[in-house]
Amino acid sequence: MSSFSLIFQGSNFIGLGGNGGGLAEKISVDERWVHKIPDNLPLDEAALIEPLSVGYHAVERANLSEKSTVLVVGAGPIGLLTAAVAKAQGHTVIISEPSGLRRKKAQEAQVADYFFNPIEDDIQAKVHEINEKGVDAAFECTSVQPGFDACLDAIRMGGTVVIVAIWGKPASVDMAKLVIKEANLLGTIAYNNTHPKTIDLVSTGKIKLDQFITAKIGLDDLIDKGFDTLIHHNETAVKSLVSPTGKGL
């Protein structure tokens, strides 16, 4: 059994497995899973509350002080949204991302203050130019060893590394760095009663979700413009919305 399977034993998510869905236009759920959307939040943007809640929960787990400095490693969909939450809460945000297209999207969305390419830039040196003590927290959103190493190198004494990505393989930890820095190493999965706070963050205009919707497709285009894009052209996609009937587009 894979580590991924072990993680999800005994837990599940609406839309991930079981209990209806299947790309239906609507499903029935228990009342406790329903969150009221304010009138100023369009339904297409509201569809991104769920992934944004993942980023909100990750930032909440870091227990940041006011106006902290943070590093987000990886500017895929979850990395972008995690950075957006941290930025909206008033923190200084640094993004490390090797893909030029993803860095460009992060810059256009204004989710960070600094953008670096880990292939060309010494991330640790760049971080210490911004804050000589290092970042207060680093969010690992790549599930690759160099990304995790960069997080541990970048944090200050007593800083926090939050693992947001779901790893499909074991990682190694430099225990000497962890101990000497008295670092906090945290895992985070999905969210925990953070939807109302996330909805409030968006409805008050602190985060604009429409810029993260990169495609709206019907069921007929699900393979060519949906799955194929996510598999082969994921640098250009953030979130694709699917409406089986077309009424939700």
Coordinates of C-alpha atoms in Angstrom, one line a residue:
M1 CA 0.0 0.0 0.0
S2 CA 1.4 3.4 -0.9
S3 CA 2.0 6.2 1.6
F4 CA -0.7 8.2 -0.2
S5 CA -3.3 5.4 0.4
L6 CA -2.3 5.1 4.1
I7 CA -2.7 8.9 4.6
F8 CA -6.3 8.7 3.4
Q9 CA -7.4 5.5 5.1
G10 CA -10.5 6.3 7.1
S11 CA -11.0 9.8 5.6
N12 CA -12.3 11.2 2.3
F13 CA -13.5 14.4 0.6
I14 CA -16.6 15.2 -1.3
G15 CA -15.6 15.1 -4.9
L16 CA -12.5 13.0 -4.3
G17 CA -14.1 9.6 -3.8
G18 CA -17.5 8.2 -3.1
N19 CA -20.7 9.8 -2.0
G20 CA -21.8 11.2 -5.3
G21 CA -20.4 13.8 -7.6
G22 CA -19.0 12.2 -10.8
L23 CA -18.9 15.6 -12.6
A24 CA -22.6 16.1 -12.0
E25 CA -23.9 19.6 -12.2
K26 CA -25.3 19.3 -8.7
I27 CA -25.1 16.9 -5.8
S28 CA -26.9 16.5 -2.4
V29 CA -24.8 16.8 0.7
D30 CA -25.4 17.0 4.5
E31 CA -26.3 20.5 5.7
R32 CA -23.1 20.7 7.7
W33 CA -21.1 20.7 4.4
V34 CA -22.9 23.7 3.0
H35 CA -21.5 27.2 3.4
K36 CA -23.5 30.4 2.5
I37 CA -21.9 32.4 -0.2
P38 CA -22.4 36.2 -0.1
D39 CA -24.1 38.0 -3.0
N40 CA -20.9 39.7 -4.1
L41 CA -19.1 36.3 -4.7
P42 CA -20.0 34.8 -8.1
L43 CA -20.4 31.0 -8.1
D44 CA -17.6 30.4 -10.5
E45 CA -15.2 32.1 -8.1
A46 CA -16.9 30.4 -5.1
A47 CA -15.7 27.1 -6.7
L48 CA -12.2 28.1 -5.7
I49 CA -13.0 28.5 -2.0
E50 CA -12.2 24.8 -1.5
P51 CA -8.6 25.0 -2.7
L52 CA -8.1 28.4 -1.2
S53 CA -9.1 26.9 2.1
V54 CA -6.1 24.5 1.8
G55 CA -3.8 27.5 1.6
Y56 CA -5.7 29.3 4.5
H57 CA -5.3 26.2 6.7
A58 CA -1.6 26.0 5.9
V59 CA -0.9 29.6 6.8
E60 CA -3.0 29.2 9.9
R61 CA -1.0 26.2 11.0
A62 CA 2.2 28.3 10.8
N63 CA 0.9 30.5 13.6
L64 CA 2.5 33.6 12.2
S65 CA 3.0 36.9 14.1
E66 CA 1.8 40.1 12.5
K67 CA 3.7 41.1 9.3
S68 CA 5.9 38.1 9.1
T69 CA 8.2 37.1 6.2
V70 CA 7.4 33.8 4.5
L71 CA 8.8 31.7 1.7
V72 CA 6.5 29.7 -0.6
V73 CA 8.4 27.0 -2.5
G74 CA 6.4 26.1 -5.7
A75 CA 3.9 28.3 -7.5
G76 CA 1.5 25.6 -8.7
P77 CA -2.2 26.1 -7.9
I78 CA -1.9 25.4 -4.1
G79 CA 1.4 27.3 -3.9
L80 CA -0.2 30.3 -5.6
L81 CA -3.2 30.2 -3.3
T82 CA -1.1 29.8 -0.1
A83 CA 0.9 32.8 -1.2
A84 CA -2.3 34.7 -1.9
V85 CA -3.6 34.1 1.7
A86 CA -0.3 35.1 3.3
K87 CA -0.1 38.2 1.2
A88 CA -3.7 39.1 2.0
Q89 CA -3.0 38.8 5.7
G90 CA -0.2 41.4 5.4
H91 CA 2.9 39.2 5.4
T92 CA 5.9 39.7 3.1
V93 CA 5.9 36.8 0.7
I94 CA 8.8 35.3 -1.3
I95 CA 8.1 32.8 -4.1
S96 CA 10.6 30.2 -5.3
E97 CA 9.6 28.6 -8.6
P98 CA 11.7 27.3 -11.5
S99 CA 8.9 27.7 -14.2
G100 CA 9.0 31.0 -15.9
L101 CA 5.3 30.7 -16.8
R102 CA 4.3 30.0 -13.2
R103 CA 6.4 32.9 -11.9
K104 CA 4.8 35.2 -14.5
K105 CA 1.3 34.1 -13.3
A106 CA 2.3 34.7 -9.7
Q107 CA 3.6 38.2 -10.6
E108 CA 0.4 39.0 -12.5
A109 CA -1.7 37.9 -9.6
Q110 CA 0.4 39.9 -7.2
V111 CA 0.5 37.2 -4.6
A112 CA 4.1 37.9 -3.5
D113 CA 6.6 40.6 -3.1
Y114 CA 9.7 38.7 -4.5
F115 CA 10.0 36.1 -7.2
F116 CA 13.1 33.8 -7.6
N117 CA 14.2 31.0 -9.9
P118 CA 15.9 28.3 -7.7
I119 CA 17.8 27.0 -10.8
E120 CA 19.5 30.4 -11.2
D121 CA 19.2 32.0 -7.8
D122 CA 20.7 31.0 -4.5
I123 CA 17.4 31.0 -2.5
Q124 CA 19.0 31.1 0.9
A125 CA 21.2 34.1 -0.1
K126 CA 18.2 35.9 -1.6
V127 CA 16.1 35.3 1.5
H128 CA 18.8 36.7 3.8
E129 CA 19.2 39.8 1.6
I130 CA 15.5 40.4 2.3
N131 CA 15.6 39.4 6.0
E132 CA 19.0 38.8 7.5
K133 CA 17.6 36.4 10.1
G134 CA 15.7 34.3 7.5
V135 CA 12.0 33.8 7.0
D136 CA 9.6 33.2 9.8
A137 CA 7.9 30.3 7.9
A138 CA 8.4 28.4 4.7
F139 CA 5.7 26.5 2.9
E140 CA 6.8 23.4 0.9
C141 CA 4.4 23.1 -2.1
T142 CA 6.4 20.9 -4.5
S143 CA 6.9 17.4 -3.0
V144 CA 10.5 17.4 -4.2
Q145 CA 13.6 17.1 -2.0
P146 CA 15.3 20.3 -3.2
G147 CA 12.1 22.2 -2.3
F148 CA 12.1 20.9 1.2
D149 CA 15.8 21.5 1.6
A150 CA 15.3 25.2 0.5
C151 CA 12.6 25.6 3.2
L152 CA 14.8 24.3 6.0
D153 CA 17.8 26.5 4.8
A154 CA 15.6 29.6 4.5
I155 CA 13.9 29.7 7.9
R156 CA 15.3 31.7 10.9
M157 CA 16.2 30.3 14.3
G158 CA 12.9 28.9 15.7
G159 CA 11.2 29.2 12.3
T160 CA 8.6 26.9 10.9
V161 CA 8.5 24.7 7.8
V162 CA 5.0 23.7 6.8
I163 CA 4.7 20.7 4.4
V164 CA 1.7 21.5 2.2
A165 CA 2.4 19.2 -0.7
I166 CA 1.3 15.5 -0.6
W167 CA 4.4 13.4 -1.0
G168 CA 4.3 10.1 -2.8
K169 CA 7.7 9.1 -1.6
P170 CA 9.9 9.4 1.5
A171 CA 12.0 12.5 2.0
S172 CA 15.2 12.9 4.0
V173 CA 15.6 15.5 6.7
D174 CA 18.9 17.1 7.8
M175 CA 18.4 16.6 11.5
A176 CA 21.4 18.7 12.4
K177 CA 19.8 21.8 10.8
L178 CA 16.4 20.9 12.3
V179 CA 18.0 20.7 15.8
I180 CA 20.4 23.6 15.6
K181 CA 17.7 26.0 14.3
E182 CA 15.2 24.7 16.8
A183 CA 12.9 24.5 13.8
N184 CA 9.2 23.6 13.8
L185 CA 8.3 21.0 11.2
L186 CA 4.6 20.7 10.5
G187 CA 2.3 18.8 8.2
T188 CA -1.0 20.1 6.9
I189 CA -3.8 18.4 5.0
A190 CA -6.7 20.1 3.4
Y191 CA -8.6 22.3 5.9
N192 CA -10.3 22.3 9.3
N193 CA -13.4 24.5 9.6
T194 CA -11.6 27.3 7.6
H195 CA -14.2 27.8 4.9
P196 CA -16.1 30.6 6.6
K197 CA -12.8 32.5 7.3
T198 CA -11.7 31.9 3.7
I199 CA -15.1 33.1 2.3
D200 CA -14.7 36.3 4.4
L201 CA -11.2 36.9 3.0
V202 CA -12.6 36.8 -0.5
S203 CA -15.9 38.6 0.0
T204 CA -14.0 41.6 1.6
G205 CA -11.9 41.9 -1.6
K206 CA -8.6 40.9 -0.1
I207 CA -8.2 38.1 -2.6
K208 CA -9.6 38.2 -6.2
L209 CA -10.3 34.6 -7.3
D210 CA -11.3 35.2 -10.9
Q211 CA -7.6 35.6 -11.9
F212 CA -7.0 32.0 -10.9
I213 CA -9.7 30.6 -13.2
T214 CA -7.7 29.7 -16.4
A215 CA -10.4 27.6 -18.2
K216 CA -14.1 27.0 -18.2
I217 CA -15.1 23.9 -20.2
G218 CA -18.1 21.7 -20.8
L219 CA -18.1 17.9 -20.5
D220 CA -17.3 17.4 -24.2
D221 CA -14.0 19.2 -23.8
L222 CA -13.1 17.4 -20.6
I223 CA -10.4 15.2 -22.1
D224 CA -8.7 17.6 -24.7
K225 CA -9.0 20.9 -22.8
G226 CA -9.2 19.5 -19.2
F227 CA -7.2 16.4 -18.4
D228 CA -4.7 16.9 -21.2
T229 CA -3.9 20.4 -20.1
L230 CA -3.5 19.3 -16.5
I231 CA -1.2 16.4 -17.5
H232 CA 0.9 18.0 -20.3
H233 CA 0.5 21.7 -20.0
N234 CA 0.1 22.3 -16.3
E235 CA 2.4 25.3 -16.2
T236 CA -0.3 27.3 -18.0
A237 CA -3.2 26.1 -15.9
V238 CA -4.3 27.1 -12.4
K239 CA -7.9 26.0 -12.0
S240 CA -10.2 24.7 -14.7
L241 CA -14.0 24.7 -14.1
V242 CA -16.1 22.0 -15.6
S243 CA -19.9 22.4 -16.2
P244 CA -21.5 19.3 -17.6
T245 CA -24.6 21.1 -18.9
G246 CA -22.8 24.3 -19.8
K247 CA -25.1 26.3 -17.5
G248 CA -22.4 26.9 -15.0
L249 CA -20.0 28.5 -17.5

